[in-house]
C-alpha cells in the first residue's frame, strides 16, 4: 500500500529517518467469536510492519462495521467501547506505515465499499507499480477515488468488472495490476487471502481452536501465535485462498512463475520469532552473521549488535568468530521516530534518544558493530561516533545485508536512490564517511548461503533482491510510462 502523490515515481517516503520501513501488516479472521478483538491482537503483533495508523472492519449480523485511527494499535483499539462497536465473527485489519503529512484518515485501511453484490473490505500490504496508469484510466471512466492510496484501484477494478461473482471480479482486477501485494479481503460470504504471482510480500494461513472451522490470515506467524492459532501453511505466490463455511479452497489464476519473496524480510523486516516461507527468521539472521564473520573477520575484543535487528546476526558473528558478544549499545524502546524532532540541535541528538552506549562494555575495546543495513548512513555515523566517545579503541562496522544501492518499489519505504549512501560511494568511502576503522557488508552470495542456497543463481534467484542488485522482477510501469521524465527517473532509480 503506497500513496499516489503528485510525484508518484518516488519510492514511498522521503523522511529523515535513516532506516527502511515495512509499509503494512494485514490480518483477517473467519468464524470466531470476538473476531475484531482477535484482529486487534494480531495487528498488535504486526505493529513492527506499520506504526502510524490501523483499521479494522468487522462483519456481524447487522452488517459491516469499521473503525480506523492514527497511531498505535493499542491506542486505537485498547478501549472496550471501541471494540464493542465491532461485533461479529469475521474481521479484517491493517497496520499502516506512511510518511508524515500523508497520514490522512481517508487513506487508512481496510478500504470498504458497497457493491451490487454486497459489502467488501480489503487490506493491502505491498505496492502496485502500475497504480498510477490504472488510476488515470479509471478516473477517465468515471471512477471517483476517495483516497490517495494505490490500493484503491482494487476497489474500482472490482466495481467495474463485468464478471458476476465476487471471486471472478477479484481475479479480473488482479490480472490488471502489476506489483507486490498480499491482500486480505472480506465480503458477506467469505474471507479471502491473495499473494501476488511472485509472492513478494508474505501471507500465512492459520487455524483457530482445532475444530477446523475458524481461520486466520496474517502477514507473519507471530500474529498467529498471539491469538493462539496454529500455523497451517504459507499462502503460495499467485494463490487465492477462499475461506467460507465449507472450509478453505484455493484458486491459482496466474501462469506459474518462479517466486521472488523479499529477501530483506529475513534481514530486517520480519519479527525474529516469525517463521517466513518455512524458515525461522531468528535462525536465518544468526546464519547471516556466521557468513558475515567468515567473509569479513577482523581482530577485535567484543561483538556488539546495533539493537534490535542486529542482535541475532551479531550472535551468529560472535559464535563463528569466537569473540565475546556484549550488549554494548542499549536501546530505549519508548522513543518514537527520530524525524519528528523539531530542531537541528535536537535532531542531532536523535540517535542518543534511541541508543545509549554501555560504556563498561566498550571502553578500551576493539569493537565489531553489527547492524542490518546502511541506508543514508547518518545513523551509522552517529552510532560509530557514540561508541568511540564511550572509549572504544577501534570500531569495525559489519552489515548483515549487501550494500543497498537501489530503491524499493514493492512496498518498502526507501529514500530515492541518490540518497542511498551505497549508491554513491564505494565501501572504503562509506567507511570514511561513517567514521569506522573498517566496514564490510555480507556478499550477495553469502546472504543466499545463509538461506540454504549455494549462492545467487542469476537466472532464477528465488528471491527479490532488487535493492541490492537493481534486478526488478516486476515491471515498473508507472516509472516507464512517463517518457519526458524517463531519463532522469531511470538514472535516479538505477534501471
Ligand atoms: Fe525487498 Fe528490496 Fe525487493 Fe523491496 S527491492 S521487495 S526491500 S528485496
GROMACS .gro file of C-alpha atoms and ligand atoms in nm:
model
  503
    1UNK     CA    1   0.000   0.000   0.000
    2UNK     CA    2   0.156   0.322  -0.113
    3UNK     CA    3   0.022   0.667  -0.159
    4UNK     CA    4  -0.012   0.817  -0.502
    5UNK     CA    5   0.109   1.171  -0.478
    6UNK     CA    6   0.174   1.441  -0.734
    7UNK     CA    7   0.520   1.288  -0.767
    8UNK     CA    8   0.427   0.922  -0.777
    9UNK     CA    9   0.754   0.792  -0.914
   10UNK     CA   10   0.943   0.826  -0.595
   11UNK     CA   11   0.959   0.527  -0.370
   12UNK     CA   12   0.718   0.600  -0.086
   13UNK     CA   13   0.859   0.825   0.175
   14UNK     CA   14   1.139   1.070   0.198
   15UNK     CA   15   1.166   1.139   0.562
   16UNK     CA   16   1.482   1.190   0.752
   17UNK     CA   17   1.457   0.860   0.935
   18UNK     CA   18   1.762   0.661   0.834
   19UNK     CA   19   1.612   0.312   0.806
   20UNK     CA   20   1.396   0.104   0.582
   21UNK     CA   21   1.035   0.067   0.687
   22UNK     CA   22   0.783  -0.202   0.615
   23UNK     CA   23   0.474  -0.041   0.480
   24UNK     CA   24   0.196  -0.257   0.615
   25UNK     CA   25   0.072  -0.561   0.801
   26UNK     CA   26  -0.257  -0.739   0.735
   27UNK     CA   27  -0.472  -0.974   0.941
   28UNK     CA   28  -0.807  -1.149   0.893
   29UNK     CA   29  -1.031  -1.381   1.098
   30UNK     CA   30  -1.313  -1.606   0.983
   31UNK     CA   31  -1.578  -1.764   1.202
   32UNK     CA   32  -1.450  -1.691   1.550
   33UNK     CA   33  -1.615  -1.512   1.843
   34UNK     CA   34  -1.475  -1.163   1.905
   35UNK     CA   35  -1.317  -1.156   1.561
   36UNK     CA   36  -1.237  -0.785   1.591
   37UNK     CA   37  -1.061  -0.834   1.925
   38UNK     CA   38  -0.853  -1.115   1.776
   39UNK     CA   39  -0.773  -0.887   1.483
   40UNK     CA   40  -0.660  -0.611   1.718
   41UNK     CA   41  -0.428  -0.861   1.888
   42UNK     CA   42  -0.296  -0.976   1.551
   43UNK     CA   43  -0.232  -0.618   1.444
   44UNK     CA   44  -0.053  -0.554   1.772
   45UNK     CA   45   0.183  -0.842   1.693
   46UNK     CA   46   0.236  -0.689   1.349
   47UNK     CA   47   0.299  -0.341   1.484
   48UNK     CA   48   0.659  -0.350   1.355
   49UNK     CA   49   0.518  -0.350   0.998
   50UNK     CA   50   0.344  -0.015   1.041
   51UNK     CA   51   0.306   0.222   1.333
   52UNK     CA   52   0.115   0.519   1.207
   53UNK     CA   53  -0.241   0.404   1.156
   54UNK     CA   54  -0.463   0.100   1.195
   55UNK     CA   55  -0.811  -0.008   1.097
   56UNK     CA   56  -1.049  -0.298   1.144
   57UNK     CA   57  -1.364  -0.386   0.950
   58UNK     CA   58  -1.584  -0.650   1.115
   59UNK     CA   59  -1.880  -0.842   0.980
   60UNK     CA   60  -2.167  -0.918   1.218
   61UNK     CA   61  -2.537  -0.995   1.196
   62UNK     CA   62  -2.615  -0.631   1.121
   63UNK     CA   63  -2.355  -0.599   0.851
   64UNK     CA   64  -2.011  -0.441   0.830
   65UNK     CA   65  -1.867  -0.208   1.093
   66UNK     CA   66  -1.543  -0.014   1.066
   67UNK     CA   67  -1.311   0.173   1.297
   68UNK     CA   68  -0.984   0.339   1.199
   69UNK     CA   69  -0.742   0.568   1.370
   70UNK     CA   70  -0.398   0.725   1.360
   71UNK     CA   71  -0.139   0.589   1.600
   72UNK     CA   72  -0.051   0.256   1.754
   73UNK     CA   73  -0.290  -0.039   1.765
   74UNK     CA   74  -0.318  -0.026   2.146
   75UNK     CA   75  -0.413   0.341   2.136
   76UNK     CA   76  -0.680   0.287   1.870
   77UNK     CA   77  -0.831  -0.044   1.982
   78UNK     CA   78  -0.742  -0.055   2.351
   79UNK     CA   79  -1.080   0.088   2.452
   80UNK     CA   80  -1.354  -0.169   2.520
   81UNK     CA   81  -1.617   0.075   2.389
   82UNK     CA   82  -1.443   0.079   2.051
   83UNK     CA   83  -1.431  -0.298   2.037
   84UNK     CA   84  -1.800  -0.315   2.128
   85UNK     CA   85  -1.871  -0.123   1.808
   86UNK     CA   86  -1.708  -0.400   1.604
   87UNK     CA   87  -1.924  -0.709   1.659
   88UNK     CA   88  -1.914  -1.024   1.451
   89UNK     CA   89  -1.738  -1.350   1.381
   90UNK     CA   90  -1.528  -1.221   1.090
   91UNK     CA   91  -1.294  -0.925   1.054
   92UNK     CA   92  -1.002  -0.787   0.857
   93UNK     CA   93  -0.742  -0.539   0.979
   94UNK     CA   94  -0.447  -0.337   0.863
   95UNK     CA   95  -0.144  -0.159   1.007
   96UNK     CA   96  -0.001   0.117   0.806
   97UNK     CA   97   0.331   0.291   0.773
   98UNK     CA   98   0.329   0.622   0.589
   99UNK     CA   99   0.537   0.935   0.573
  100UNK     CA  100   0.449   1.237   0.783
  101UNK     CA  101   0.181   1.465   0.643
  102UNK     CA  102   0.033   1.196   0.421
  103UNK     CA  103  -0.121   1.006   0.708
  104UNK     CA  104  -0.478   1.109   0.639
  105UNK     CA  105  -0.757   0.904   0.787
  106UNK     CA  106  -0.911   0.854   0.445
  107UNK     CA  107  -0.604   0.652   0.346
  108UNK     CA  108  -0.621   0.419   0.644
  109UNK     CA  109  -0.721   0.067   0.553
  110UNK     CA  110  -0.908  -0.165   0.527
  111UNK     CA  111  -1.083   0.010   0.241
  112UNK     CA  112  -1.455  -0.063   0.233
  113UNK     CA  113  -1.712  -0.032  -0.046
  114UNK     CA  114  -2.076  -0.129  -0.100
  115UNK     CA  115  -2.114  -0.311  -0.430
  116UNK     CA  116  -2.418  -0.459  -0.602
  117UNK     CA  117  -2.311  -0.794  -0.457
  118UNK     CA  118  -2.281  -0.653  -0.103
  119UNK     CA  119  -2.012  -0.506   0.118
  120UNK     CA  120  -1.642  -0.566   0.051
  121UNK     CA  121  -1.344  -0.473   0.266
  122UNK     CA  122  -0.983  -0.509   0.158
  123UNK     CA  123  -0.644  -0.457   0.326
  124UNK     CA  124  -0.323  -0.449   0.122
  125UNK     CA  125   0.045  -0.495   0.203
  126UNK     CA  126   0.274  -0.410  -0.089
  127UNK     CA  127   0.290  -0.158  -0.367
  128UNK     CA  128   0.133  -0.159  -0.712
  129UNK     CA  129   0.371  -0.047  -0.983
  130UNK     CA  130   0.104   0.041  -1.239
  131UNK     CA  131  -0.140   0.205  -0.998
  132UNK     CA  132  -0.098   0.548  -1.148
  133UNK     CA  133  -0.170   0.429  -1.502
  134UNK     CA  134  -0.472   0.233  -1.378
  135UNK     CA  135  -0.595   0.526  -1.175
  136UNK     CA  136  -0.580   0.762  -1.472
  137UNK     CA  137  -0.772   0.513  -1.681
  138UNK     CA  138  -1.031   0.453  -1.408
  139UNK     CA  139  -1.082   0.823  -1.349
  140UNK     CA  140  -1.142   0.870  -1.724
  141UNK     CA  141  -1.409   0.602  -1.696
  142UNK     CA  142  -1.586   0.794  -1.420
  143UNK     CA  143  -1.448   0.630  -1.107
  144UNK     CA  144  -1.439   0.863  -0.808
  145UNK     CA  145  -1.140   0.795  -0.585
  146UNK     CA  146  -1.182   0.854  -0.213
  147UNK     CA  147  -0.819   0.817  -0.110
  148UNK     CA  148  -0.471   0.865  -0.250
  149UNK     CA  149  -0.354   0.508  -0.190
  150UNK     CA  150  -0.263   0.276  -0.472
  151UNK     CA  151  -0.474   0.006  -0.303
  152UNK     CA  152  -0.798   0.178  -0.401
  153UNK     CA  153  -0.756   0.069  -0.762
  154UNK     CA  154  -0.852  -0.284  -0.645
  155UNK     CA  155  -1.188  -0.150  -0.528
  156UNK     CA  156  -1.265   0.028  -0.856
  157UNK     CA  157  -1.145  -0.257  -1.075
  158UNK     CA  158  -1.374  -0.493  -0.884
  159UNK     CA  159  -1.663  -0.244  -0.910
  160UNK     CA  160  -1.647  -0.209  -1.289
  161UNK     CA  161  -1.573  -0.573  -1.365
  162UNK     CA  162  -1.835  -0.737  -1.584
  163UNK     CA  163  -1.797  -1.074  -1.416
  164UNK     CA  164  -2.081  -1.195  -1.194
  165UNK     CA  165  -1.920  -1.349  -0.885
  166UNK     CA  166  -1.703  -1.174  -0.630
  167UNK     CA  167  -1.420  -1.418  -0.694
  168UNK     CA  168  -1.429  -1.368  -1.071
  169UNK     CA  169  -1.436  -0.991  -1.026
  170UNK     CA  170  -1.139  -1.012  -0.791
  171UNK     CA  171  -0.944  -1.227  -1.038
  172UNK     CA  172  -1.034  -0.983  -1.315
  173UNK     CA  173  -0.892  -0.699  -1.103
  174UNK     CA  174  -0.577  -0.890  -1.004
  175UNK     CA  175  -0.497  -0.965  -1.366
  176UNK     CA  176  -0.482  -0.592  -1.439
  177UNK     CA  177  -0.245  -0.492  -1.162
  178UNK     CA  178   0.133  -0.516  -1.150
  179UNK     CA  179   0.324  -0.504  -0.829
  180UNK     CA  180   0.363  -0.663  -0.492
  181UNK     CA  181   0.052  -0.741  -0.294
  182UNK     CA  182  -0.063  -0.956  -0.010
  183UNK     CA  183  -0.434  -0.894   0.042
  184UNK     CA  184  -0.692  -0.993   0.295
  185UNK     CA  185  -1.049  -0.922   0.189
  186UNK     CA  186  -1.388  -0.982   0.345
  187UNK     CA  187  -1.734  -0.999   0.192
  188UNK     CA  188  -2.065  -1.142   0.307
  189UNK     CA  189  -1.975  -1.496   0.218
  190UNK     CA  190  -1.602  -1.537   0.268
  191UNK     CA  191  -1.263  -1.425   0.393
  192UNK     CA  192  -1.014  -1.413   0.107
  193UNK     CA  193  -0.634  -1.405   0.105
  194UNK     CA  194  -0.420  -1.333  -0.201
  195UNK     CA  195  -0.049  -1.316  -0.279
  196UNK     CA  196   0.088  -1.169  -0.598
  197UNK     CA  197   0.226  -1.411  -0.860
  198UNK     CA  198   0.585  -1.363  -0.740
  199UNK     CA  199   0.493  -1.378  -0.372
  200UNK     CA  200   0.699  -1.072  -0.285
  201UNK     CA  201   0.520  -0.998   0.041
  202UNK     CA  202   0.432  -1.266   0.299
  203UNK     CA  203   0.092  -1.408   0.396
  204UNK     CA  204   0.020  -1.712   0.611
  205UNK     CA  205  -0.285  -1.922   0.691
  206UNK     CA  206  -0.362  -2.038   1.043
  207UNK     CA  207  -0.635  -2.232   1.220
  208UNK     CA  208  -0.801  -2.140   1.547
  209UNK     CA  209  -0.938  -2.377   1.805
  210UNK     CA  210  -0.854  -2.704   1.637
  211UNK     CA  211  -1.204  -2.785   1.514
  212UNK     CA  212  -1.102  -2.660   1.173
  213UNK     CA  213  -1.377  -2.409   1.119
  214UNK     CA  214  -1.213  -2.091   1.244
  215UNK     CA  215  -0.936  -1.947   1.033
  216UNK     CA  216  -0.681  -1.669   1.038
  217UNK     CA  217  -0.478  -1.495   0.768
  218UNK     CA  218  -0.178  -1.286   0.872
  219UNK     CA  219   0.133  -1.123   0.734
  220UNK     CA  220   0.353  -1.320   0.973
  221UNK     CA  221   0.332  -1.622   1.203
  222UNK     CA  222   0.399  -1.404   1.510
  223UNK     CA  223   0.041  -1.277   1.463
  224UNK     CA  224  -0.090  -1.634   1.469
  225UNK     CA  225   0.097  -1.701   1.791
  226UNK     CA  226  -0.058  -1.411   1.978
  227UNK     CA  227  -0.414  -1.532   1.909
  228UNK     CA  228  -0.329  -1.898   1.974
  229UNK     CA  229  -0.375  -2.001   1.611
  230UNK     CA  230  -0.192  -2.298   1.468
  231UNK     CA  231   0.020  -2.235   1.159
  232UNK     CA  232  -0.122  -2.424   0.862
  233UNK     CA  233   0.087  -2.301   0.569
  234UNK     CA  234   0.206  -2.004   0.368
  235UNK     CA  235  -0.037  -1.878   0.109
  236UNK     CA  236   0.152  -1.958  -0.211
  237UNK     CA  237   0.267  -1.700  -0.464
  238UNK     CA  238  -0.018  -1.634  -0.705
  239UNK     CA  239  -0.269  -1.817  -0.487
  240UNK     CA  240  -0.613  -1.700  -0.383
  241UNK     CA  241  -0.737  -1.867  -0.065
  242UNK     CA  242  -1.113  -1.857  -0.011
  243UNK     CA  243  -1.235  -1.932   0.340
  244UNK     CA  244  -1.609  -1.981   0.389
  245UNK     CA  245  -1.846  -2.208   0.580
  246UNK     CA  246  -1.738  -2.501   0.363
  247UNK     CA  247  -1.374  -2.461   0.470
  248UNK     CA  248  -1.069  -2.347   0.273
  249UNK     CA  249  -1.028  -2.373  -0.101
  250UNK     CA  250  -0.762  -2.246  -0.332
  251UNK     CA  251  -0.758  -2.089  -0.677
  252UNK     CA  252  -0.445  -2.021  -0.883
  253UNK     CA  253  -0.544  -1.796  -1.170
  254UNK     CA  254  -0.194  -1.697  -1.284
  255UNK     CA  255   0.054  -1.883  -1.502
  256UNK     CA  256   0.320  -2.045  -1.285
  257UNK     CA  257   0.636  -1.844  -1.243
  258UNK     CA  258   0.940  -1.852  -1.014
  259UNK     CA  259   0.876  -1.676  -0.688
  260UNK     CA  260   1.059  -1.367  -0.569
  261UNK     CA  261   0.998  -1.336  -0.198
  262UNK     CA  262   1.153  -1.021  -0.046
  263UNK     CA  263   1.493  -1.125   0.088
  264UNK     CA  264   1.501  -0.822   0.314
  265UNK     CA  265   1.221  -0.974   0.522
  266UNK     CA  266   1.485  -1.216   0.655
  267UNK     CA  267   1.743  -0.945   0.715
  268UNK     CA  268   1.529  -0.687   0.886
  269UNK     CA  269   1.153  -0.656   0.834
  270UNK     CA  270   1.002  -0.973   0.976
  271UNK     CA  271   0.986  -1.022   1.350
  272UNK     CA  272   1.261  -1.262   1.465
  273UNK     CA  273   1.011  -1.503   1.620
  274UNK     CA  274   0.826  -1.543   1.287
  275UNK     CA  275   0.873  -1.833   1.051
  276UNK     CA  276   0.876  -1.698   0.698
  277UNK     CA  277   0.834  -1.924   0.396
  278UNK     CA  278   0.919  -2.221   0.617
  279UNK     CA  279   1.238  -2.064   0.751
  280UNK     CA  280   1.271  -1.928   1.106
  281UNK     CA  281   1.380  -1.565   1.085
  282UNK     CA  282   1.588  -1.576   1.404
  283UNK     CA  283   1.791  -1.875   1.288
  284UNK     CA  284   1.840  -1.719   0.946
  285UNK     CA  285   1.971  -1.398   1.097
  286UNK     CA  286   2.221  -1.596   1.305
  287UNK     CA  287   2.338  -1.776   0.991
  288UNK     CA  288   2.375  -1.442   0.814
  289UNK     CA  289   2.602  -1.332   1.100
  290UNK     CA  290   2.801  -1.653   1.066
  291UNK     CA  291   2.854  -1.597   0.692
  292UNK     CA  292   2.945  -1.235   0.758
  293UNK     CA  293   3.212  -1.342   1.009
  294UNK     CA  294   3.355  -1.593   0.761
  295UNK     CA  295   3.372  -1.329   0.489
  296UNK     CA  296   3.499  -1.032   0.685
  297UNK     CA  297   3.665  -1.137   1.006
  298UNK     CA  298   3.876  -0.884   1.194
  299UNK     CA  299   4.070  -0.896   1.522
  300UNK     CA  300   3.857  -0.749   1.799
  301UNK     CA  301   3.764  -0.780   2.166
  302UNK     CA  302   3.384  -0.768   2.151
  303UNK     CA  303   3.099  -0.809   1.903
  304UNK     CA  304   2.825  -0.555   1.971
  305UNK     CA  305   2.487  -0.551   1.797
  306UNK     CA  306   2.306  -0.235   1.700
  307UNK     CA  307   1.976  -0.326   1.863
  308UNK     CA  308   1.727  -0.464   1.796
  309UNK     CA  309   1.752  -0.611   1.449
  310UNK     CA  310   2.132  -0.652   1.461
  311UNK     CA  311   2.115  -0.882   1.765
  312UNK     CA  312   2.074  -1.231   1.608
  313UNK     CA  313   2.331  -1.156   1.334
  314UNK     CA  314   2.578  -1.032   1.593
  315UNK     CA  315   2.524  -1.355   1.792
  316UNK     CA  316   2.598  -1.560   1.481
  317UNK     CA  317   2.902  -1.344   1.406
  318UNK     CA  318   3.039  -1.374   1.762
  319UNK     CA  319   2.993  -1.750   1.771
  320UNK     CA  320   3.168  -1.801   1.439
  321UNK     CA  321   3.448  -1.555   1.519
  322UNK     CA  322   3.497  -1.682   1.877
  323UNK     CA  323   3.474  -1.326   2.010
  324UNK     CA  324   3.256  -1.237   2.312
  325UNK     CA  325   2.910  -1.100   2.236
  326UNK     CA  326   2.823  -0.799   2.451
  327UNK     CA  327   2.532  -0.558   2.468
  328UNK     CA  328   2.749  -0.250   2.424
  329UNK     CA  329   2.456  -0.045   2.299
  330UNK     CA  330   2.128  -0.026   2.487
  331UNK     CA  331   1.812   0.068   2.306
  332UNK     CA  332   1.540   0.278   2.462
  333UNK     CA  333   1.214   0.122   2.347
  334UNK     CA  334   0.996   0.412   2.450
  335UNK     CA  335   1.112   0.661   2.189
  336UNK     CA  336   0.925   0.738   1.870
  337UNK     CA  337   1.077   0.805   1.532
  338UNK     CA  338   1.368   1.045   1.512
  339UNK     CA  339   1.226   1.252   1.231
  340UNK     CA  340   0.960   1.411   1.448
  341UNK     CA  341   1.231   1.603   1.631
  342UNK     CA  342   1.177   1.969   1.558
  343UNK     CA  343   1.516   2.143   1.562
  344UNK     CA  344   1.858   2.064   1.419
  345UNK     CA  345   2.012   2.052   1.765
  346UNK     CA  346   1.755   1.805   1.893
  347UNK     CA  347   1.760   1.606   1.569
  348UNK     CA  348   2.136   1.569   1.602
  349UNK     CA  349   2.075   1.408   1.941
  350UNK     CA  350   1.819   1.173   1.791
  351UNK     CA  351   2.025   0.859   1.793
  352UNK     CA  352   2.107   0.910   2.159
  353UNK     CA  353   1.738   0.909   2.236
  354UNK     CA  354   1.713   0.564   2.081
  355UNK     CA  355   2.054   0.419   2.164
  356UNK     CA  356   2.293   0.466   2.454
  357UNK     CA  357   2.648   0.341   2.484
  358UNK     CA  358   2.713   0.085   2.757
  359UNK     CA  359   3.049   0.237   2.845
  360UNK     CA  360   3.168  -0.051   3.064
  361UNK     CA  361   3.148  -0.287   2.767
  362UNK     CA  362   3.320  -0.052   2.521
  363UNK     CA  363   3.598   0.135   2.699
  364UNK     CA  364   3.943   0.044   2.570
  365UNK     CA  365   3.800  -0.229   2.345
  366UNK     CA  366   3.830  -0.309   1.978
  367UNK     CA  367   3.464  -0.327   1.883
  368UNK     CA  368   3.286  -0.500   1.597
  369UNK     CA  369   2.947  -0.333   1.550
  370UNK     CA  370   2.687  -0.544   1.366
  371UNK     CA  371   2.388  -0.372   1.203
  372UNK     CA  372   2.134  -0.484   0.943
  373UNK     CA  373   2.179  -0.216   0.677
  374UNK     CA  374   2.310   0.127   0.588
  375UNK     CA  375   2.054   0.349   0.419
  376UNK     CA  376   2.165   0.711   0.422
  377UNK     CA  377   2.448   0.649   0.666
  378UNK     CA  378   2.352   0.921   0.913
  379UNK     CA  379   2.253   0.678   1.189
  380UNK     CA  380   2.563   0.461   1.137
  381UNK     CA  381   2.783   0.770   1.163
  382UNK     CA  382   2.622   0.873   1.492
  383UNK     CA  383   2.646   0.525   1.637
  384UNK     CA  384   3.013   0.488   1.546
  385UNK     CA  385   3.077   0.829   1.700
  386UNK     CA  386   2.886   0.733   2.015
  387UNK     CA  387   3.085   0.411   2.054
  388UNK     CA  388   3.415   0.599   2.013
  389UNK     CA  389   3.307   0.861   2.266
  390UNK     CA  390   3.242   0.574   2.506
  391UNK     CA  391   3.612   0.488   2.483
  392UNK     CA  392   3.631   0.220   2.210
  393UNK     CA  393   3.985   0.185   2.070
  394UNK     CA  394   3.871   0.065   1.729
  395UNK     CA  395   3.527   0.046   1.567
  396UNK     CA  396   3.470  -0.205   1.285
  397UNK     CA  397   3.125  -0.197   1.126
  398UNK     CA  398   2.979  -0.518   0.979
  399UNK     CA  399   2.649  -0.514   0.791
  400UNK     CA  400   2.422  -0.816   0.756
  401UNK     CA  401   2.292  -0.716   0.413
  402UNK     CA  402   2.475  -0.629   0.090
  403UNK     CA  403   2.511  -0.259   0.007
  404UNK     CA  404   2.167  -0.104  -0.056
  405UNK     CA  405   2.224   0.054  -0.393
  406UNK     CA  406   1.868   0.077  -0.529
  407UNK     CA  407   1.525   0.189  -0.413
  408UNK     CA  408   1.240  -0.049  -0.342
  409UNK     CA  409   0.921  -0.012  -0.545
  410UNK     CA  410   0.749  -0.315  -0.394
  411UNK     CA  411   0.614  -0.190  -0.065
  412UNK     CA  412   0.910  -0.081   0.144
  413UNK     CA  413   0.969   0.281   0.228
  414UNK     CA  414   1.313   0.375   0.096
  415UNK     CA  415   1.472   0.705   0.003
  416UNK     CA  416   1.536   0.791  -0.362
  417UNK     CA  417   1.845   0.628  -0.500
  418UNK     CA  418   2.061   0.939  -0.483
  419UNK     CA  419   2.014   0.945  -0.105
  420UNK     CA  420   2.134   0.588  -0.056
  421UNK     CA  421   2.494   0.601   0.066
  422UNK     CA  422   2.593   0.282  -0.118
  423UNK     CA  423   2.460   0.417  -0.448
  424UNK     CA  424   2.715   0.697  -0.446
  425UNK     CA  425   3.018   0.561  -0.265
  426UNK     CA  426   3.233   0.251  -0.256
  427UNK     CA  427   3.283   0.064   0.071
  428UNK     CA  428   3.610   0.238   0.158
  429UNK     CA  429   3.450   0.580   0.112
  430UNK     CA  430   3.149   0.472   0.315
  431UNK     CA  431   3.378   0.362   0.599
  432UNK     CA  432   3.542   0.702   0.595
  433UNK     CA  433   3.205   0.882   0.591
  434UNK     CA  434   3.064   0.692   0.888
  435UNK     CA  435   3.396   0.715   1.070
  436UNK     CA  436   3.461   0.341   1.108
  437UNK     CA  437   3.809   0.184   1.112
  438UNK     CA  438   3.674  -0.074   0.869
  439UNK     CA  439   3.342  -0.154   0.706
  440UNK     CA  440   3.221  -0.472   0.538
  441UNK     CA  441   2.888  -0.595   0.405
  442UNK     CA  442   2.781  -0.955   0.362
  443UNK     CA  443   2.812  -1.055  -0.003
  444UNK     CA  444   2.504  -1.137  -0.209
  445UNK     CA  445   2.620  -1.499  -0.234
  446UNK     CA  446   2.681  -1.505   0.141
  447UNK     CA  447   2.325  -1.390   0.204
  448UNK     CA  448   2.190  -1.664  -0.023
  449UNK     CA  449   2.414  -1.919   0.150
  450UNK     CA  450   2.258  -1.817   0.482
  451UNK     CA  451   1.924  -1.908   0.324
  452UNK     CA  452   2.047  -2.254   0.235
  453UNK     CA  453   2.147  -2.189  -0.128
  454UNK     CA  454   2.487  -2.229  -0.287
  455UNK     CA  455   2.482  -1.865  -0.383
  456UNK     CA  456   2.275  -1.637  -0.600
  457UNK     CA  457   2.156  -1.801  -0.920
  458UNK     CA  458   2.123  -1.504  -1.156
  459UNK     CA  459   1.881  -1.694  -1.384
  460UNK     CA  460   1.646  -1.784  -1.100
  461UNK     CA  461   1.737  -1.609  -0.775
  462UNK     CA  462   1.420  -1.724  -0.600
  463UNK     CA  463   1.410  -1.400  -0.401
  464UNK     CA  464   1.362  -1.035  -0.476
  465UNK     CA  465   1.693  -0.863  -0.409
  466UNK     CA  466   1.639  -0.557  -0.628
  467UNK     CA  467   1.753  -0.310  -0.364
  468UNK     CA  468   2.098  -0.476  -0.380
  469UNK     CA  469   2.110  -0.563  -0.749
  470UNK     CA  470   1.867  -0.341  -0.941
  471UNK     CA  471   1.711  -0.661  -1.078
  472UNK     CA  472   1.345  -0.552  -1.068
  473UNK     CA  473   1.139  -0.860  -1.149
  474UNK     CA  474   0.803  -0.680  -1.165
  475UNK     CA  475   0.760  -0.412  -1.433
  476UNK     CA  476   0.783  -0.056  -1.306
  477UNK     CA  477   0.503   0.057  -1.533
  478UNK     CA  478   0.432   0.395  -1.375
  479UNK     CA  479   0.801   0.475  -1.398
  480UNK     CA  480   0.825   0.362  -1.758
  481UNK     CA  481   0.509   0.536  -1.873
  482UNK     CA  482   0.629   0.892  -1.847
  483UNK     CA  483   0.864   0.941  -2.137
  484UNK     CA  484   0.951   1.301  -2.062
  485UNK     CA  485   1.078   1.214  -1.717
  486UNK     CA  486   1.221   0.879  -1.812
  487UNK     CA  487   1.594   0.956  -1.844
  488UNK     CA  488   1.608   1.131  -1.509
  489UNK     CA  489   1.387   0.872  -1.341
  490UNK     CA  490   1.583   0.579  -1.477
  491UNK     CA  491   1.908   0.734  -1.368
  492UNK     CA  492   1.754   0.811  -1.033
  493UNK     CA  493   1.638   0.459  -0.979
  494UNK     CA  494   1.915   0.269  -1.150
  495UNK     CA  495   1.703   0.075  -1.400
  496LIG    FE1  496   1.250  -0.644  -0.054
  496LIG    FE2  497   1.450  -0.500  -0.157
  496LIG    FE3  498   1.286  -0.639  -0.318
  496LIG    FE4  499   1.197  -0.423  -0.190
  496LIG     S1  500   1.355  -0.428  -0.350
  496LIG     S2  501   1.091  -0.617  -0.211
  496LIG     S3  502   1.309  -0.437   0.005
  496LIG     S4  503   1.431  -0.719  -0.161
   0.00000   0.00000   0.00000
